[in-house]
PDB file of C-alpha atoms in Angstrom:
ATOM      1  CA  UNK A   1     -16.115   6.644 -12.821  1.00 43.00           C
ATOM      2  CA  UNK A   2     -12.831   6.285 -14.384  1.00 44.00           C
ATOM      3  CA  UNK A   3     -12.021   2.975 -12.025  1.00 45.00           C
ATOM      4  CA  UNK A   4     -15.413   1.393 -13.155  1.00 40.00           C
ATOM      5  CA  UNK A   5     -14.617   1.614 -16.654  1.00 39.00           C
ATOM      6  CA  UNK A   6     -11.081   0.711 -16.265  1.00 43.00           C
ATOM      7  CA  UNK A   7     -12.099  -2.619 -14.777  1.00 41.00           C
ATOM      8  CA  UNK A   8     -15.223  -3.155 -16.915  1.00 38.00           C
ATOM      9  CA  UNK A   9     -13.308  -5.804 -19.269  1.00 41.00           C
ATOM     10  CA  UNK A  10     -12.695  -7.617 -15.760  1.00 38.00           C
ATOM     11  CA  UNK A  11     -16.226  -7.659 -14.716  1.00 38.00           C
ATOM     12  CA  UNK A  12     -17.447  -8.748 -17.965  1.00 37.00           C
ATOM     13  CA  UNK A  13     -14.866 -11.447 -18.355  1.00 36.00           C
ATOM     14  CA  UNK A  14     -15.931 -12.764 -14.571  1.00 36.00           C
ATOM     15  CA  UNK A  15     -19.444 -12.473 -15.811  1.00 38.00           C
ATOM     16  CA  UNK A  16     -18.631 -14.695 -18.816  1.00 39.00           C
ATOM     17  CA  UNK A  17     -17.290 -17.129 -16.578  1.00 39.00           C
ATOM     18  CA  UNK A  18     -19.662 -17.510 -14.176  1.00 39.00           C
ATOM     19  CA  UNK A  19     -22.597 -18.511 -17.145  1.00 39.00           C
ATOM     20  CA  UNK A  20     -19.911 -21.341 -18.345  1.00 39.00           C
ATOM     21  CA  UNK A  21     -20.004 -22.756 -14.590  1.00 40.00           C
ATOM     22  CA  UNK A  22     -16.647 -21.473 -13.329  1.00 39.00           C
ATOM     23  CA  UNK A  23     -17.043 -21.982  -9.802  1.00 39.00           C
ATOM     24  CA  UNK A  24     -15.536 -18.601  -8.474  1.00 38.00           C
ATOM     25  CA  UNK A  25     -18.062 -17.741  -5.855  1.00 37.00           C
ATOM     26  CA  UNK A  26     -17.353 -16.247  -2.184  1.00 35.00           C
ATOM     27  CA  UNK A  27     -19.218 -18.801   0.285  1.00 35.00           C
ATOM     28  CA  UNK A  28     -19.733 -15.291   2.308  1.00 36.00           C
ATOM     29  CA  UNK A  29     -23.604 -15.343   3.181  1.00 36.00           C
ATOM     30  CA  UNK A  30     -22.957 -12.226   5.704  1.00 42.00           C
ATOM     31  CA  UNK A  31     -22.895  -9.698   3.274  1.00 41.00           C
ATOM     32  CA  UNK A  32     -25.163  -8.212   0.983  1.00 42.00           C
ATOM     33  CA  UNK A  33     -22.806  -7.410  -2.124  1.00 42.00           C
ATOM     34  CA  UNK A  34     -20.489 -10.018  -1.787  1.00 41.00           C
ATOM     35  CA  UNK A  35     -22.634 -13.467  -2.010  1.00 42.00           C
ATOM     36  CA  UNK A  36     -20.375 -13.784  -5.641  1.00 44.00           C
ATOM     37  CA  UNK A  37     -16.929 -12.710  -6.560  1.00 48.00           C
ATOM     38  CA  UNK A  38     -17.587  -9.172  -7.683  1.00 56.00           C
ATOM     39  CA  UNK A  39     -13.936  -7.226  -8.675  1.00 56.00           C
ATOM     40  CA  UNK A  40     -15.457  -3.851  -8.664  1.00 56.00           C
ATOM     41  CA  UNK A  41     -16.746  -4.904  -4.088  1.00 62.00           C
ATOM     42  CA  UNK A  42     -13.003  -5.959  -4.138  1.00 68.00           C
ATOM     43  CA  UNK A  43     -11.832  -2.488  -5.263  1.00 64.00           C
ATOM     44  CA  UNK A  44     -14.868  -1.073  -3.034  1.00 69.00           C
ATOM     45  CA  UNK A  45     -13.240  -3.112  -0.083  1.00 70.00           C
ATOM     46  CA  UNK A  46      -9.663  -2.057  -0.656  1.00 70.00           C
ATOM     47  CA  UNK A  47     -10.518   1.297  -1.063  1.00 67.00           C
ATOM     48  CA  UNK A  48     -12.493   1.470   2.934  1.00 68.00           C
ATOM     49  CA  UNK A  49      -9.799  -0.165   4.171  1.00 65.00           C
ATOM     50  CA  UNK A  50      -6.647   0.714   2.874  1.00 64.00           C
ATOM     51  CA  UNK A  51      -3.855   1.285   5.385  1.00 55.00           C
ATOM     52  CA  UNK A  52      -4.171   4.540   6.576  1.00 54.00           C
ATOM     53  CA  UNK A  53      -1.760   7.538   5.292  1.00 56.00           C
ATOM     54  CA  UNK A  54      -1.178   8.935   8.460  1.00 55.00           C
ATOM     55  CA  UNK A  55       0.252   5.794  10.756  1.00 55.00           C
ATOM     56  CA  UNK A  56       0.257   6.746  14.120  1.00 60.00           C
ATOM     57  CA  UNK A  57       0.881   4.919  17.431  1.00 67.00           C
ATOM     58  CA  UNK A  58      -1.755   3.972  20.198  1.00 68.00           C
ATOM     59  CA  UNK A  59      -1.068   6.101  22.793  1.00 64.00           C
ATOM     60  CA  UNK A  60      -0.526   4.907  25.863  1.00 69.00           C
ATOM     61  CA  UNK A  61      -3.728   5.049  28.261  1.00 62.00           C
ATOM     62  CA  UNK A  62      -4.012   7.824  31.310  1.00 65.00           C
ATOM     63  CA  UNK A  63      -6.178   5.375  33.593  1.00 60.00           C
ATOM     64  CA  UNK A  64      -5.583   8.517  36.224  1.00 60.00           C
ATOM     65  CA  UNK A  65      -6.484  11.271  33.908  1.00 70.00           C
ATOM     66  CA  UNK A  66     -10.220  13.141  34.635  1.00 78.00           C
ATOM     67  CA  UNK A  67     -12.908  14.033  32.216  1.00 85.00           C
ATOM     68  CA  UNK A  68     -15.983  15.585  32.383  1.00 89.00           C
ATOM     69  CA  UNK A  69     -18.031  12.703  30.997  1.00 91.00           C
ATOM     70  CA  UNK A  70     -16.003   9.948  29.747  1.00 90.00           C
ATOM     71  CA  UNK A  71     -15.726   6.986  32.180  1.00 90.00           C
ATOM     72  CA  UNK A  72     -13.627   4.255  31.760  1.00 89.00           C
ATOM     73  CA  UNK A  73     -14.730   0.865  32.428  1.00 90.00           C
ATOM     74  CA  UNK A  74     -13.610  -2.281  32.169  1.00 92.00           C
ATOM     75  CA  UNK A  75     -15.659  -2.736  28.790  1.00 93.00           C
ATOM     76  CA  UNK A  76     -13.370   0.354  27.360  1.00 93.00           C
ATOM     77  CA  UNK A  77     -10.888  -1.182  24.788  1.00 93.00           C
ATOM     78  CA  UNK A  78      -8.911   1.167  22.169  1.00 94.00           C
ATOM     79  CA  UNK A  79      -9.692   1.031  18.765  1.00 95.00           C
ATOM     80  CA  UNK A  80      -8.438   2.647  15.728  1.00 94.00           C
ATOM     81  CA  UNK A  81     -10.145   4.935  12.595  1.00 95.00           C
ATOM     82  CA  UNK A  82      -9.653   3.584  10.048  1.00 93.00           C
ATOM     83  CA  UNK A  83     -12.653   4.974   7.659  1.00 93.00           C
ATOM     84  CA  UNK A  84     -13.716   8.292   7.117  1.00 94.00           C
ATOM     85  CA  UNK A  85     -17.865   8.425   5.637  1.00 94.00           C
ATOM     86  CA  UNK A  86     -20.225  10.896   5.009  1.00 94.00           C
ATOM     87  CA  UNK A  87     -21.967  12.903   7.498  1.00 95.00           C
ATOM     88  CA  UNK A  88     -20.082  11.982  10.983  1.00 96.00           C
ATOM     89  CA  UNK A  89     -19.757   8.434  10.515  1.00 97.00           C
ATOM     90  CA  UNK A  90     -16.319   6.872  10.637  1.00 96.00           C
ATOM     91  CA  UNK A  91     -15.466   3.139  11.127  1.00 96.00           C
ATOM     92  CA  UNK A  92     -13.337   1.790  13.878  1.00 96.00           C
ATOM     93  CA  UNK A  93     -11.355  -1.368  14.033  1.00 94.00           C
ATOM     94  CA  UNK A  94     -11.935  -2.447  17.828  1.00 92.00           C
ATOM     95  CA  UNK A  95     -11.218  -5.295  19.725  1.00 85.00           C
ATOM     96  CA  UNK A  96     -13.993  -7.947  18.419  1.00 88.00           C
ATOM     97  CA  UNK A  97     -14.394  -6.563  14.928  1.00 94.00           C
ATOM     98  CA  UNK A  98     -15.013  -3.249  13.640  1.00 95.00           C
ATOM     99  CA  UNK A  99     -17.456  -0.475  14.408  1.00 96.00           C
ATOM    100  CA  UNK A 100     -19.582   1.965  13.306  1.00 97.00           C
ATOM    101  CA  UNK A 101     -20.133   5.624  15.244  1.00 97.00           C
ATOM    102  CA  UNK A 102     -21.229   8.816  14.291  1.00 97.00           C
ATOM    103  CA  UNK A 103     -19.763  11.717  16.067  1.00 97.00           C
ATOM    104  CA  UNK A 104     -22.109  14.081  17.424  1.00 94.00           C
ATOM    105  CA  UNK A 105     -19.631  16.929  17.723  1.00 85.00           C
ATOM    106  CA  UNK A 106     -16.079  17.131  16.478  1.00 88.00           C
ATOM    107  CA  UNK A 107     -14.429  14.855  14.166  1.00 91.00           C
ATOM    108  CA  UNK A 108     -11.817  11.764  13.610  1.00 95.00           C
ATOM    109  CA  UNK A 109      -9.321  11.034  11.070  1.00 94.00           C
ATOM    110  CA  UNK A 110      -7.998   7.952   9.847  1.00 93.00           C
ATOM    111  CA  UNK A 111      -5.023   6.373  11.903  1.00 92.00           C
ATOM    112  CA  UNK A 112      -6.306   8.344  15.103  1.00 94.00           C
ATOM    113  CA  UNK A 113      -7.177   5.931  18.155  1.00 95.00           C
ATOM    114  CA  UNK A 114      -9.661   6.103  20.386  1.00 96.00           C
ATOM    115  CA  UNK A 115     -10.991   4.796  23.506  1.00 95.00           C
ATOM    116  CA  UNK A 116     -14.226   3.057  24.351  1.00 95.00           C
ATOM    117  CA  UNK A 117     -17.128   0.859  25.108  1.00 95.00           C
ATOM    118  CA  UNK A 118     -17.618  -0.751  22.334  1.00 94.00           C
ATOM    119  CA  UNK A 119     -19.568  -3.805  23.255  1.00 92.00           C
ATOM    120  CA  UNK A 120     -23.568  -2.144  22.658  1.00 92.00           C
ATOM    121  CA  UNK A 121     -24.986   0.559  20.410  1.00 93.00           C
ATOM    122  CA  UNK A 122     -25.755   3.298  22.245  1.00 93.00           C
ATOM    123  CA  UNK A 123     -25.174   7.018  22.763  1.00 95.00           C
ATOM    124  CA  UNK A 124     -21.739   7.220  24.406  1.00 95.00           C
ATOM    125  CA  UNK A 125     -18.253   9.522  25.082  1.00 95.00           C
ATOM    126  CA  UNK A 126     -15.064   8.266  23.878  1.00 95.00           C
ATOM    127  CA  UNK A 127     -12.077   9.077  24.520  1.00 94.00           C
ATOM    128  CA  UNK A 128     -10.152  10.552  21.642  1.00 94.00           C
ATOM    129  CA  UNK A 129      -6.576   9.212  22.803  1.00 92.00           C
ATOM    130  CA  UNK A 130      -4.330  11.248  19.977  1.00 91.00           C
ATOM    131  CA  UNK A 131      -5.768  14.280  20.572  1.00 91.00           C
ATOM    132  CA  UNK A 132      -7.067  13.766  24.483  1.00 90.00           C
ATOM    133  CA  UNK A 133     -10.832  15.269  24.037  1.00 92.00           C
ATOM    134  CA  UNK A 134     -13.402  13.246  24.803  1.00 93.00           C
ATOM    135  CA  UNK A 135     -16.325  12.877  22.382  1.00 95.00           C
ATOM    136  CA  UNK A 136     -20.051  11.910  22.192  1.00 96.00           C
ATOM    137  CA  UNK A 137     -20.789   9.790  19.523  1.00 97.00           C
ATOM    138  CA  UNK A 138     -24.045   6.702  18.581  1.00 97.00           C
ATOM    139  CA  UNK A 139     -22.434   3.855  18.387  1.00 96.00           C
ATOM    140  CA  UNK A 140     -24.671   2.714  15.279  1.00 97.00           C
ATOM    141  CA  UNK A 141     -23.389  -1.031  15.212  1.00 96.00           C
ATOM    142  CA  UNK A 142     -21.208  -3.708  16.381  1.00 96.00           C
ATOM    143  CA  UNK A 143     -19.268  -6.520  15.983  1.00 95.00           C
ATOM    144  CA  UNK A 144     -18.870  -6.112  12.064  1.00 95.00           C
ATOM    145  CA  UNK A 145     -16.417  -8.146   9.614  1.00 93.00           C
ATOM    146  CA  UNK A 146     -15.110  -6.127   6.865  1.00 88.00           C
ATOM    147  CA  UNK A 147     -18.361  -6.902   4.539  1.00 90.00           C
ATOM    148  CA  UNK A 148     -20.779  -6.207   6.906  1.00 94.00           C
ATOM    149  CA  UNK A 149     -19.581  -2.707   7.697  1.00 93.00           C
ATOM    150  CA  UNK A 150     -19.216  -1.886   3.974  1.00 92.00           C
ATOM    151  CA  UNK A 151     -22.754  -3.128   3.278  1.00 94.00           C
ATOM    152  CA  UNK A 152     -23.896  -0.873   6.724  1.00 96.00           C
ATOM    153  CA  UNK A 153     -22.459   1.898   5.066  1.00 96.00           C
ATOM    154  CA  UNK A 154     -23.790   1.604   1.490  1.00 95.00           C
ATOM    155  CA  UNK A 155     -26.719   1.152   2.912  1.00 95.00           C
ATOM    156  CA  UNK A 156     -27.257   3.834   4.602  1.00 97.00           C
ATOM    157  CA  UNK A 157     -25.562   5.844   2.046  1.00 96.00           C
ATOM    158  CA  UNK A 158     -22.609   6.894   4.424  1.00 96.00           C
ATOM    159  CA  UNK A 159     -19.328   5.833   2.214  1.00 95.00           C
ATOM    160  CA  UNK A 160     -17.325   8.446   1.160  1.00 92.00           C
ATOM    161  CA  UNK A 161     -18.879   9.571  -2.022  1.00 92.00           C
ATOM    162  CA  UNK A 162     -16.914   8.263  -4.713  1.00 90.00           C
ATOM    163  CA  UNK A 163     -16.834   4.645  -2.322  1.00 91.00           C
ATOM    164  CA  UNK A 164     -21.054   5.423  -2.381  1.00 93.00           C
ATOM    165  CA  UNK A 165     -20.991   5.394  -6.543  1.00 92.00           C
ATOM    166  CA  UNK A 166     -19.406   1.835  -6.918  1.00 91.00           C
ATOM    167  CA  UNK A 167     -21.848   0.464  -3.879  1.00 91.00           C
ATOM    168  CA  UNK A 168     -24.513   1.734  -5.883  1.00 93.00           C
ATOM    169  CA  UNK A 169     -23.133   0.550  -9.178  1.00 90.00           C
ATOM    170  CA  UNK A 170     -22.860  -2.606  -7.562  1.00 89.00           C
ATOM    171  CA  UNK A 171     -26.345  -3.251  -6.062  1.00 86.00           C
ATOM    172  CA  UNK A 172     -28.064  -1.607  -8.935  1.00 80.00           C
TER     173      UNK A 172
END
């Protein structure tokens, strides 16, 4: 709440210059929030993906190493987490834009890599490459830019929840 009203003067200001025809509008049609310049999706955006606190390396990848039901193909890429949600749902930055899973059992953090197909949504195991355990997870969607996935997530009301209060502020 406090970031909303310390960036209220902003939003009215932007508001203001929008009526006198002040041509500061995103040509972004993908995204459900961000069709107009909107400061308080901009702090919304930089909060889901700030740079991780916890930096850590991709692993190198065991193509020899056996697991009870993950299977590497030649669809598995690596990703990283890089967004931590409500209720299992985390956001991965993969090879052709970012992802969205929920994990059925266990959990991610932020700056951990993983392992996986993620060309389809389905129900899947990936490989949890800083920790080594494999994991089932839904791979809920695909192929996301940066707006999409935040608008996926408001959406379904899976941001974090203080991310969830300025989504909703800003679709209300």
């Amino acid at each position: 709440m406090k970031k909303l009203l310390a960036i209220l003067p902003l939003v009215l200001l932007v508001m203001s210059c929008n009526k006198s025809g002040d041509a500061s509008q995103s040509t972004s049609s993908d995204s459900i929030v961000a069709n107009t310049y909107d400061p308080l999706f901009d702090s919304l955006r930089n909060s889901v993906f700030q740079p991780s606190e916890q930096k850590l390396e991709n692993p190198e990848h065991d193509a020899d190493a056996k697991f009870k039901n993950y299977k590497d193909t030649e669809k598995c890429t690596d990703g990283e987490v890089i967004y931590e949600g409500r209720g299992g749902y985390y956001l991965v930055d993969a090879f052709r834009g970012y992802a969205i899973i929920e994990v059925m059992g266990g959990m991610l953090n932020p700056g951990q890599w993983v392992r996986g197909d993620f060309s389809d949504s389905n129900t899947k195991y990936i490989l949890n490459k800083t920790t080594g355990q494999e994991m089932r997870v839904m791979i809920e969607d695909i192929e996301l830019t940066k707006d999409q996935a935040i608008d996926w997530l408001g959406f379904h009301r899976k941001l974090s929840f203080d991310d969830q209060e300025v989504y909703d502020d800003i679709n209300d």
